[in-house]
Amino acid sequence: MSWITRSAFVSDLRVLLAARDFRRLFSTRLVSQTGDGVFTAGVGTYVFFNATTFTSPAKGAAAFTVVYLPYSLIGPFAGVFIDRWSRRQILVVSALLRSVFVVLTAALMVSGRNGPPLYIAVLLVLGVNRFFLASLSAALPHVVPDDELVMANSVSPTAGGIMAAIGGIVALGLNAATGDTERGAAITLLVAGGCYAAAGLVAMTMRRDLLGPNREPGVPAGRLPGELASVVADLAAGARYVLRRRGPASALGATGAGSFLFGILSLMSILLYRNYFYPSSASVAEGHYAVLAGVSAVGYGCAALVIPPASRRMSKRACITLLLFAGAVVIGALGETFDQIAFLAIGFCLYLARQGMAICTVTILQEEVDDVYRGRLFAFYDVMFNVTYVAGADLSAAFMPHSGKSPPIIALVAAGYVVAAAGYWMISRQPSAGGERGTSSPSSAAQARSS
């Protein structure tokens, strides 16, 4: 059975890579997400595993909030422009902007300014990056046939996540080679900036109009002031659109529930490794946390092997439900041990489940959402990922012990996965108020703009 699964994966991957436009979009993602891994690991080790600091729940939650929440609150506005501007140009410009912001972040690290200026610089990099990733997802149906979307959503973000993990390992090596100093962290970030610049160059090899959005014939693109004035109305139209379609709406809800619980576990894992497993050595804690990250990355990659064949045998709704329930079983069985080997297993399984849910949810949005709304829906999806992730970390910080070891919190998280699985299954089975997805015809596009 494993041979059949692997053979089907390789066969589908070969079909996808035969398409030149997909290869270019895929390469843009891989190069960019390698830079993401380098950047995130460089900043993470600088903030969380600094030998001169002792991470507390409040400090950890504050870092999560400063980095993720502000962009998430304005993220839907980006979706409107993803639906209006050339997505190829968005990829090119945002990649180059990130390179500039990375240089600014590196300069702040060298100067030793690790307060608000550094957090703002990191926020700028990650904010533009979320815009970049949402554009990649909205663009994918323009280079892949509908019957290959599940496989494409397995290969693209999963391979990107693997490259991000490799980039993170490279960053840890660079930090170690430069003595874990501020100057070394800055050098690490400059490598990430080089990756972003390279991703922009790859994106430039695609035609400007290749990735959409599809426009109504004869209707020119509006000027920027007019587009800014229509942002709120467009967002309201996007919200009404998704609320009438139970499939996309419930998938977004499941994403939010899973991210909330994942945020709790993310904060707990940092505290455990820094303050419980290795409280006397930040560098040793960093090394062992890197092992956890590596094992988790393997689980993340395995989602690309597991989800496509599973989605051929059951609905994507059933896949999401089973993945949530699997998270409950793994956490309930292994979490209370607070053993490092058990947490490696938890990391592997939860990252497999998290990426598996992402593959299914992204495919649902691509299959059941008209192209004229797709950018807004992917921006909403990004918000669900980030706001709920931060909310999980922030709310749990009030009850999280300094060491991170809390059996009651583990029990609540396991129960939360059960509730999320059951709630999603029941809600997603109810009929949509707006019926099935319509086609992206001129009339539907006109209705979208007028609503």
Tab-separated table of C-alpha atoms in Angstrom, residues 12-401:
chain	number	residue	atom	x	y	z
A	12	ASP	CA	0.918	13.240	-10.057
A	13	LEU	CA	3.980	15.321	-9.251
A	14	ARG	CA	5.452	14.484	-12.646
A	15	VAL	CA	2.256	15.660	-14.331
A	16	LEU	CA	2.319	18.964	-12.437
A	17	LEU	CA	5.976	19.662	-13.128
A	18	ALA	CA	5.444	19.078	-16.843
A	19	ALA	CA	3.587	22.410	-16.982
A	20	ARG	CA	6.027	25.295	-17.452
A	21	ASP	CA	3.855	27.917	-15.757
A	22	PHE	CA	3.364	25.733	-12.693
A	23	ARG	CA	7.131	25.161	-12.465
A	24	ARG	CA	7.744	28.901	-12.407
A	25	LEU	CA	5.128	29.591	-9.742
A	26	PHE	CA	6.367	26.579	-7.769
A	27	SER	CA	9.992	27.778	-7.991
A	28	THR	CA	8.971	31.233	-6.796
A	29	ARG	CA	7.379	29.659	-3.714
A	30	LEU	CA	10.330	27.360	-2.960
A	31	VAL	CA	12.947	30.103	-3.120
A	32	SER	CA	10.826	32.519	-1.093
A	33	GLN	CA	9.937	30.022	1.624
A	34	THR	CA	13.580	29.028	1.997
A	35	GLY	CA	14.121	32.659	2.893
A	36	ASP	CA	11.152	32.479	5.281
A	37	GLY	CA	12.809	29.615	7.137
A	38	VAL	CA	16.103	31.461	7.419
A	39	PHE	CA	14.388	34.662	8.576
A	40	THR	CA	12.040	33.042	11.093
A	41	ALA	CA	14.756	30.901	12.667
A	42	GLY	CA	17.136	33.835	12.806
A	43	VAL	CA	14.616	36.055	14.565
A	44	GLY	CA	13.324	33.223	16.781
A	45	THR	CA	16.704	32.284	18.177
A	46	TYR	CA	17.522	35.951	18.708
A	47	VAL	CA	14.288	36.586	20.656
A	48	PHE	CA	13.457	33.299	22.423
A	49	PHE	CA	16.820	31.573	22.968
A	50	ASN	CA	19.029	34.462	23.957
A	51	ALA	CA	21.395	33.437	26.748
A	52	THR	CA	20.845	36.748	28.546
A	53	THR	CA	17.071	36.359	28.851
A	54	PHE	CA	14.742	33.890	30.545
A	55	THR	CA	11.543	33.549	28.540
A	56	SER	CA	8.273	33.945	30.461
A	57	PRO	CA	4.730	33.194	29.256
A	58	ALA	CA	3.965	36.920	29.086
A	59	LYS	CA	7.084	37.725	27.048
A	60	GLY	CA	6.454	34.829	24.698
A	61	ALA	CA	2.832	35.842	24.169
A	62	ALA	CA	3.868	39.474	23.612
A	63	ALA	CA	6.272	38.387	20.890
A	64	PHE	CA	3.549	36.345	19.177
A	65	THR	CA	1.161	39.314	19.359
A	66	VAL	CA	3.557	41.967	18.067
A	67	VAL	CA	4.706	39.825	15.159
A	68	TYR	CA	1.374	38.389	13.950
A	69	LEU	CA	-1.659	40.311	15.171
A	70	PRO	CA	-1.325	43.804	13.630
A	71	TYR	CA	-1.019	42.492	10.064
A	72	SER	CA	-3.844	40.041	10.632
A	73	LEU	CA	-6.221	42.875	11.473
A	74	ILE	CA	-5.554	44.582	8.125
A	75	GLY	CA	-5.050	41.367	6.126
A	76	PRO	CA	-8.501	41.345	4.460
A	77	PHE	CA	-7.740	44.719	2.890
A	78	ALA	CA	-4.830	43.086	1.067
A	79	GLY	CA	-7.236	40.511	-0.347
A	80	VAL	CA	-9.180	43.215	-2.164
A	81	PHE	CA	-6.043	44.247	-4.036
A	82	ILE	CA	-5.136	40.622	-4.766
A	83	ASP	CA	-8.497	40.524	-6.585
A	84	ARG	CA	-7.730	43.760	-8.484
A	85	TRP	CA	-3.999	43.955	-9.217
A	86	SER	CA	-1.820	41.689	-11.324
A	87	ARG	CA	-0.882	38.813	-9.012
A	88	ARG	CA	2.387	38.341	-10.869
A	89	GLN	CA	3.302	41.948	-10.085
A	90	ILE	CA	2.329	41.428	-6.454
A	91	LEU	CA	4.780	38.519	-6.244
A	92	VAL	CA	7.600	40.539	-7.808
A	93	VAL	CA	7.126	43.746	-5.814
A	94	SER	CA	6.443	42.091	-2.451
A	95	ALA	CA	9.548	39.892	-2.787
A	96	LEU	CA	11.727	42.945	-3.390
A	97	LEU	CA	10.075	44.894	-0.549
A	98	ARG	CA	10.849	42.091	1.868
A	99	SER	CA	14.503	42.249	0.875
A	100	VAL	CA	14.579	45.926	1.831
A	101	PHE	CA	12.827	45.320	5.160
A	102	VAL	CA	15.187	42.436	5.973
A	103	VAL	CA	18.176	44.759	5.564
A	104	LEU	CA	16.489	47.185	7.984
A	105	THR	CA	15.899	44.364	10.506
A	106	ALA	CA	19.523	43.224	10.250
A	107	ALA	CA	20.745	46.771	10.861
A	108	LEU	CA	18.624	47.014	14.021
A	109	MET	CA	20.023	43.714	15.296
A	110	VAL	CA	23.612	44.891	14.796
A	111	SER	CA	22.798	48.081	16.698
A	112	GLY	CA	21.380	46.027	19.598
A	113	ARG	CA	17.912	47.591	19.392
A	114	ASN	CA	15.672	44.680	20.353
A	115	GLY	CA	12.659	46.696	21.427
A	116	PRO	CA	9.762	48.176	19.405
A	117	PRO	CA	11.898	49.195	16.368
A	118	LEU	CA	12.984	45.582	15.859
A	119	TYR	CA	9.451	44.239	16.273
A	120	ILE	CA	8.134	46.772	13.762
A	121	ALA	CA	10.787	45.780	11.222
A	122	VAL	CA	9.964	42.087	11.695
A	123	LEU	CA	6.276	42.915	11.344
A	124	LEU	CA	6.920	44.616	8.010
A	125	VAL	CA	8.719	41.538	6.655
A	126	LEU	CA	6.056	39.092	7.816
A	127	GLY	CA	3.202	41.369	6.792
A	128	VAL	CA	4.407	41.586	3.194
A	129	ASN	CA	5.101	37.850	3.296
A	130	ARG	CA	1.480	37.045	4.158
A	131	PHE	CA	0.417	39.169	1.194
A	132	PHE	CA	2.853	37.167	-0.959
A	133	LEU	CA	1.590	33.761	0.220
A	134	ALA	CA	-2.084	34.686	-0.217
A	135	SER	CA	-1.309	35.752	-3.788
A	136	LEU	CA	0.403	32.419	-4.472
A	137	SER	CA	-2.680	30.501	-3.336
A	138	ALA	CA	-5.080	32.671	-5.329
A	139	ALA	CA	-2.877	32.309	-8.428
A	140	LEU	CA	-2.530	28.518	-8.360
A	141	PRO	CA	-5.781	27.674	-10.232
A	142	HIS	CA	-4.477	29.726	-13.187
A	143	VAL	CA	-1.586	27.298	-13.771
A	144	VAL	CA	-3.156	23.977	-12.678
A	145	PRO	CA	-6.257	22.140	-14.022
A	146	ASP	CA	-9.152	21.696	-11.608
A	147	ASP	CA	-8.644	17.932	-11.352
A	148	GLU	CA	-5.051	18.443	-10.168
A	149	LEU	CA	-5.749	21.099	-7.501
A	150	VAL	CA	-5.624	18.667	-4.558
A	151	MET	CA	-2.232	17.408	-5.634
A	152	ALA	CA	-0.988	20.924	-6.371
A	153	ASN	CA	-2.123	22.082	-2.920
A	154	SER	CA	-0.249	19.129	-1.439
A	155	VAL	CA	2.958	19.673	-3.359
A	156	SER	CA	3.215	23.476	-3.348
A	157	PRO	CA	2.769	24.540	0.299
A	158	THR	CA	4.178	21.266	1.637
A	159	ALA	CA	7.342	21.499	-0.438
A	160	GLY	CA	7.523	25.163	0.523
A	161	GLY	CA	7.283	24.212	4.183
A	162	ILE	CA	10.063	21.653	3.751
A	163	MET	CA	12.270	24.308	2.147
A	164	ALA	CA	11.426	26.626	5.044
A	165	ALA	CA	12.565	23.909	7.459
A	166	ILE	CA	15.800	23.506	5.499
A	167	GLY	CA	16.241	27.271	5.604
A	168	GLY	CA	15.721	27.173	9.368
A	169	ILE	CA	18.419	24.531	9.749
A	170	VAL	CA	20.748	26.646	7.626
A	171	ALA	CA	19.992	29.631	9.859
A	172	LEU	CA	20.812	27.651	13.006
A	173	GLY	CA	24.101	26.607	11.443
A	174	LEU	CA	24.914	30.189	10.520
A	175	ASN	CA	24.083	31.355	14.039
A	176	ALA	CA	26.348	28.707	15.524
A	177	ALA	CA	29.163	29.493	13.077
A	178	THR	CA	29.039	33.190	13.947
A	179	GLY	CA	28.915	32.625	17.694
A	180	ASP	CA	25.231	33.450	18.281
A	181	THR	CA	26.010	37.171	18.324
A	182	GLU	CA	23.942	40.112	17.128
A	183	ARG	CA	26.265	40.450	14.132
A	184	GLY	CA	25.814	36.763	13.344
A	185	ALA	CA	22.023	37.098	13.512
A	186	ALA	CA	22.219	40.035	11.099
A	187	ILE	CA	24.307	37.986	8.650
A	188	THR	CA	21.736	35.207	8.850
A	189	LEU	CA	18.926	37.610	7.994
A	190	LEU	CA	20.828	38.970	5.003
A	191	VAL	CA	20.882	35.439	3.579
A	192	ALA	CA	17.075	35.458	3.855
A	193	GLY	CA	16.999	38.801	2.040
A	194	GLY	CA	18.986	37.276	-0.807
A	195	CYS	CA	16.414	34.488	-1.111
A	196	TYR	CA	13.586	37.018	-1.318
A	197	ALA	CA	15.350	38.970	-4.065
A	198	ALA	CA	15.901	35.726	-6.001
A	199	ALA	CA	12.191	34.822	-5.654
A	200	GLY	CA	11.256	38.173	-7.182
A	201	LEU	CA	13.532	37.510	-10.148
A	202	VAL	CA	11.945	34.093	-10.718
A	203	ALA	CA	8.450	35.628	-10.589
A	204	MET	CA	9.475	38.113	-13.270
A	205	THR	CA	9.849	35.236	-15.757
A	206	MET	CA	6.039	34.818	-15.823
A	207	ARG	CA	3.714	36.893	-17.985
A	208	ARG	CA	2.164	39.861	-16.208
A	209	ASP	CA	-1.405	38.652	-16.872
A	210	LEU	CA	-0.783	34.922	-16.293
A	211	LEU	CA	-1.986	34.668	-12.696
A	212	GLY	CA	-5.135	36.771	-12.883
A	213	PRO	CA	-7.358	38.094	-11.547
A	214	ASN	CA	-9.933	37.501	-14.286
A	215	ARG	CA	-11.663	40.738	-15.170
A	216	GLU	CA	-15.029	41.388	-16.771
A	217	PRO	CA	-14.441	42.124	-20.491
A	218	GLY	CA	-14.498	45.815	-21.301
A	219	VAL	CA	-14.226	46.985	-17.696
A	220	PRO	CA	-10.893	48.769	-17.008
A	221	ALA	CA	-9.113	48.583	-13.688
A	222	GLY	CA	-10.029	51.423	-11.380
A	223	ARG	CA	-7.638	54.046	-10.061
A	224	LEU	CA	-6.107	53.606	-6.638
A	225	PRO	CA	-8.199	56.267	-4.809
A	226	GLY	CA	-11.394	54.686	-6.096
A	227	GLU	CA	-10.196	51.207	-5.169
A	228	LEU	CA	-9.337	52.337	-1.639
A	229	ALA	CA	-12.814	53.842	-1.282
A	230	SER	CA	-14.439	50.535	-2.253
A	231	VAL	CA	-12.380	48.333	0.088
A	232	VAL	CA	-14.944	48.193	2.900
A	233	ALA	CA	-17.827	47.467	0.521
A	234	ASP	CA	-15.840	44.731	-1.201
A	235	LEU	CA	-14.938	43.130	2.122
A	236	ALA	CA	-18.580	43.164	3.171
A	237	ALA	CA	-19.504	41.522	-0.135
A	238	GLY	CA	-16.822	38.889	0.423
A	239	ALA	CA	-18.115	38.210	3.941
A	240	ARG	CA	-21.704	37.841	2.698
A	241	TYR	CA	-20.502	35.568	-0.076
A	242	VAL	CA	-18.682	33.139	2.223
A	243	LEU	CA	-21.422	33.121	4.871
A	244	ARG	CA	-23.886	31.903	2.232
A	245	ARG	CA	-21.583	28.966	1.385
A	246	ARG	CA	-21.344	26.489	4.225
A	247	GLY	CA	-18.388	24.558	2.772
A	248	PRO	CA	-15.869	27.442	2.662
A	249	ALA	CA	-17.257	29.055	5.845
A	250	SER	CA	-17.024	25.894	7.946
A	251	ALA	CA	-13.544	25.125	6.579
A	252	LEU	CA	-12.402	28.591	7.664
A	253	GLY	CA	-13.931	27.949	11.097
A	254	ALA	CA	-12.075	24.645	11.424
A	255	THR	CA	-8.856	26.423	10.451
A	256	GLY	CA	-9.407	28.994	13.188
A	257	ALA	CA	-10.141	26.376	15.846
A	258	GLY	CA	-7.079	24.343	14.931
A	259	SER	CA	-4.823	27.411	14.902
A	260	PHE	CA	-6.121	28.560	18.311
A	261	LEU	CA	-5.197	25.228	19.884
A	262	PHE	CA	-1.907	25.133	18.000
A	263	GLY	CA	-1.000	28.566	19.385
A	264	ILE	CA	-1.368	27.243	22.932
A	265	LEU	CA	0.931	24.325	22.192
A	266	SER	CA	3.472	26.528	20.407
A	267	LEU	CA	3.921	28.776	23.434
A	268	MET	CA	4.053	25.745	25.723
A	269	SER	CA	6.755	24.041	23.644
A	270	ILE	CA	9.041	27.094	23.721
A	271	LEU	CA	8.668	27.414	27.492
A	272	LEU	CA	9.236	23.697	28.062
A	273	TYR	CA	12.486	23.588	26.115
A	274	ARG	CA	13.802	26.905	27.419
A	275	ASN	CA	12.690	26.730	31.071
A	276	TYR	CA	11.827	23.098	31.916
A	277	PHE	CA	13.951	20.667	29.909
A	278	TYR	CA	17.107	22.842	29.772
A	279	PRO	CA	16.723	25.816	32.125
A	280	SER	CA	20.456	26.294	32.654
A	281	SER	CA	21.574	26.467	29.015
A	282	ALA	CA	19.855	28.487	26.308
A	283	SER	CA	22.170	27.127	23.609
A	284	VAL	CA	21.402	23.496	24.499
A	285	ALA	CA	17.688	24.291	24.614
A	286	GLU	CA	17.982	25.865	21.169
A	287	GLY	CA	19.726	22.789	19.773
A	288	HIS	CA	17.107	20.376	21.086
A	289	TYR	CA	14.270	22.624	19.981
A	290	ALA	CA	15.800	22.477	16.508
A	291	VAL	CA	15.427	18.679	16.667
A	292	LEU	CA	11.738	19.129	17.483
A	293	ALA	CA	11.425	21.530	14.543
A	294	GLY	CA	13.112	19.026	12.238
A	295	VAL	CA	10.863	16.142	13.261
A	296	SER	CA	7.828	18.394	12.899
A	297	ALA	CA	8.985	19.351	9.400
A	298	VAL	CA	9.081	15.670	8.456
A	299	GLY	CA	5.464	15.319	9.604
A	300	TYR	CA	4.595	18.441	7.643
A	301	GLY	CA	6.117	16.916	4.510
A	302	CYS	CA	4.357	13.592	5.005
A	303	ALA	CA	1.021	15.358	4.578
A	304	ALA	CA	1.762	15.517	0.851
A	305	LEU	CA	1.979	11.710	0.784
A	306	VAL	CA	-1.061	11.054	2.963
A	307	ILE	CA	-3.708	13.605	1.954
A	308	PRO	CA	-3.995	13.164	-1.849
A	309	PRO	CA	-4.734	9.397	-1.697
A	310	ALA	CA	-6.943	9.917	1.352
A	311	SER	CA	-8.981	12.590	-0.464
A	312	ARG	CA	-9.600	10.115	-3.294
A	313	ARG	CA	-11.227	7.693	-0.851
A	314	MET	CA	-13.178	10.169	1.273
A	315	SER	CA	-14.420	13.740	1.113
A	316	LYS	CA	-12.208	16.637	2.116
A	317	ARG	CA	-14.733	17.350	4.892
A	318	ALA	CA	-14.132	13.876	6.309
A	319	CYS	CA	-10.366	14.367	6.038
A	320	ILE	CA	-10.478	17.596	8.057
A	321	THR	CA	-12.667	15.976	10.713
A	322	LEU	CA	-10.391	12.953	11.067
A	323	LEU	CA	-7.269	15.128	11.260
A	324	LEU	CA	-8.758	17.198	14.090
A	325	PHE	CA	-9.795	14.072	15.933
A	326	ALA	CA	-6.327	12.553	15.421
A	327	GLY	CA	-4.851	15.657	17.081
A	328	ALA	CA	-7.034	15.023	20.121
A	329	VAL	CA	-5.934	11.389	20.362
A	330	VAL	CA	-2.211	12.161	20.078
A	331	ILE	CA	-2.272	15.009	22.593
A	332	GLY	CA	-4.456	13.106	25.044
A	333	ALA	CA	-2.275	9.992	24.886
A	334	LEU	CA	1.199	11.599	24.918
A	335	GLY	CA	0.916	15.170	26.166
A	336	GLU	CA	0.586	14.398	29.883
A	337	THR	CA	3.960	12.611	29.918
A	338	PHE	CA	5.943	15.828	29.315
A	339	ASP	CA	8.651	13.610	27.903
A	340	GLN	CA	10.871	14.894	25.081
A	341	ILE	CA	10.467	11.764	22.954
A	342	ALA	CA	6.688	11.990	23.353
A	343	PHE	CA	6.778	15.637	22.305
A	344	LEU	CA	8.738	14.730	19.189
A	345	ALA	CA	5.892	12.363	18.285
A	346	ILE	CA	3.339	15.090	19.033
A	347	GLY	CA	5.244	17.532	16.821
A	348	PHE	CA	5.336	15.070	13.933
A	349	CYS	CA	1.630	14.201	14.160
A	350	LEU	CA	0.314	17.715	14.730
A	351	TYR	CA	2.281	19.200	11.856
A	352	LEU	CA	1.044	16.412	9.586
A	353	ALA	CA	-2.524	17.130	10.719
A	354	ARG	CA	-2.119	20.911	10.454
A	355	GLN	CA	-0.721	20.764	6.923
A	356	GLY	CA	-3.263	18.129	5.922
A	357	MET	CA	-6.061	20.445	7.037
A	358	ALA	CA	-4.448	23.306	5.128
A	359	ILE	CA	-4.338	21.243	1.924
A	360	CYS	CA	-8.015	20.351	2.232
A	361	THR	CA	-9.156	23.848	3.220
A	362	VAL	CA	-7.205	25.617	0.487
A	363	THR	CA	-8.613	23.202	-2.094
A	364	ILE	CA	-12.160	23.806	-0.846
A	365	LEU	CA	-11.663	27.553	-1.219
A	366	GLN	CA	-10.214	27.169	-4.703
A	367	GLU	CA	-12.946	24.807	-5.883
A	368	GLU	CA	-15.981	26.503	-4.330
A	369	VAL	CA	-15.102	30.213	-4.554
A	370	ASP	CA	-15.414	32.328	-7.716
A	371	ASP	CA	-12.148	33.883	-8.870
A	372	VAL	CA	-13.491	37.403	-8.339
A	373	TYR	CA	-13.737	36.648	-4.580
A	374	ARG	CA	-10.770	34.319	-4.239
A	375	GLY	CA	-8.202	36.864	-3.062
A	376	ARG	CA	-10.485	38.080	-0.279
A	377	LEU	CA	-11.227	34.548	0.858
A	378	PHE	CA	-7.541	33.670	1.041
A	379	ALA	CA	-6.919	36.835	3.011
A	380	PHE	CA	-9.697	35.765	5.419
A	381	TYR	CA	-8.036	32.350	5.591
A	382	ASP	CA	-4.741	33.997	6.505
A	383	VAL	CA	-6.464	36.020	9.218
A	384	MET	CA	-7.991	32.875	10.684
A	385	PHE	CA	-4.534	31.344	10.826
A	386	ASN	CA	-2.887	34.306	12.548
A	387	VAL	CA	-5.492	35.931	14.788
A	388	THR	CA	-6.593	32.643	16.337
A	389	TYR	CA	-2.973	31.489	16.656
A	390	VAL	CA	-2.097	34.646	18.601
A	391	ALA	CA	-5.311	34.404	20.633
A	392	GLY	CA	-4.398	30.875	21.709
A	393	ALA	CA	-0.941	31.943	22.839
A	394	ASP	CA	-2.167	35.129	24.570
A	395	LEU	CA	-5.067	33.584	26.454
A	396	SER	CA	-3.062	30.581	27.610
A	397	ALA	CA	-0.221	32.830	28.841
A	398	ALA	CA	-2.452	33.967	31.700
A	399	PHE	CA	-2.658	30.372	32.980
A	400	MET	CA	0.624	28.916	31.722
A	401	PRO	CA	3.254	28.208	34.389
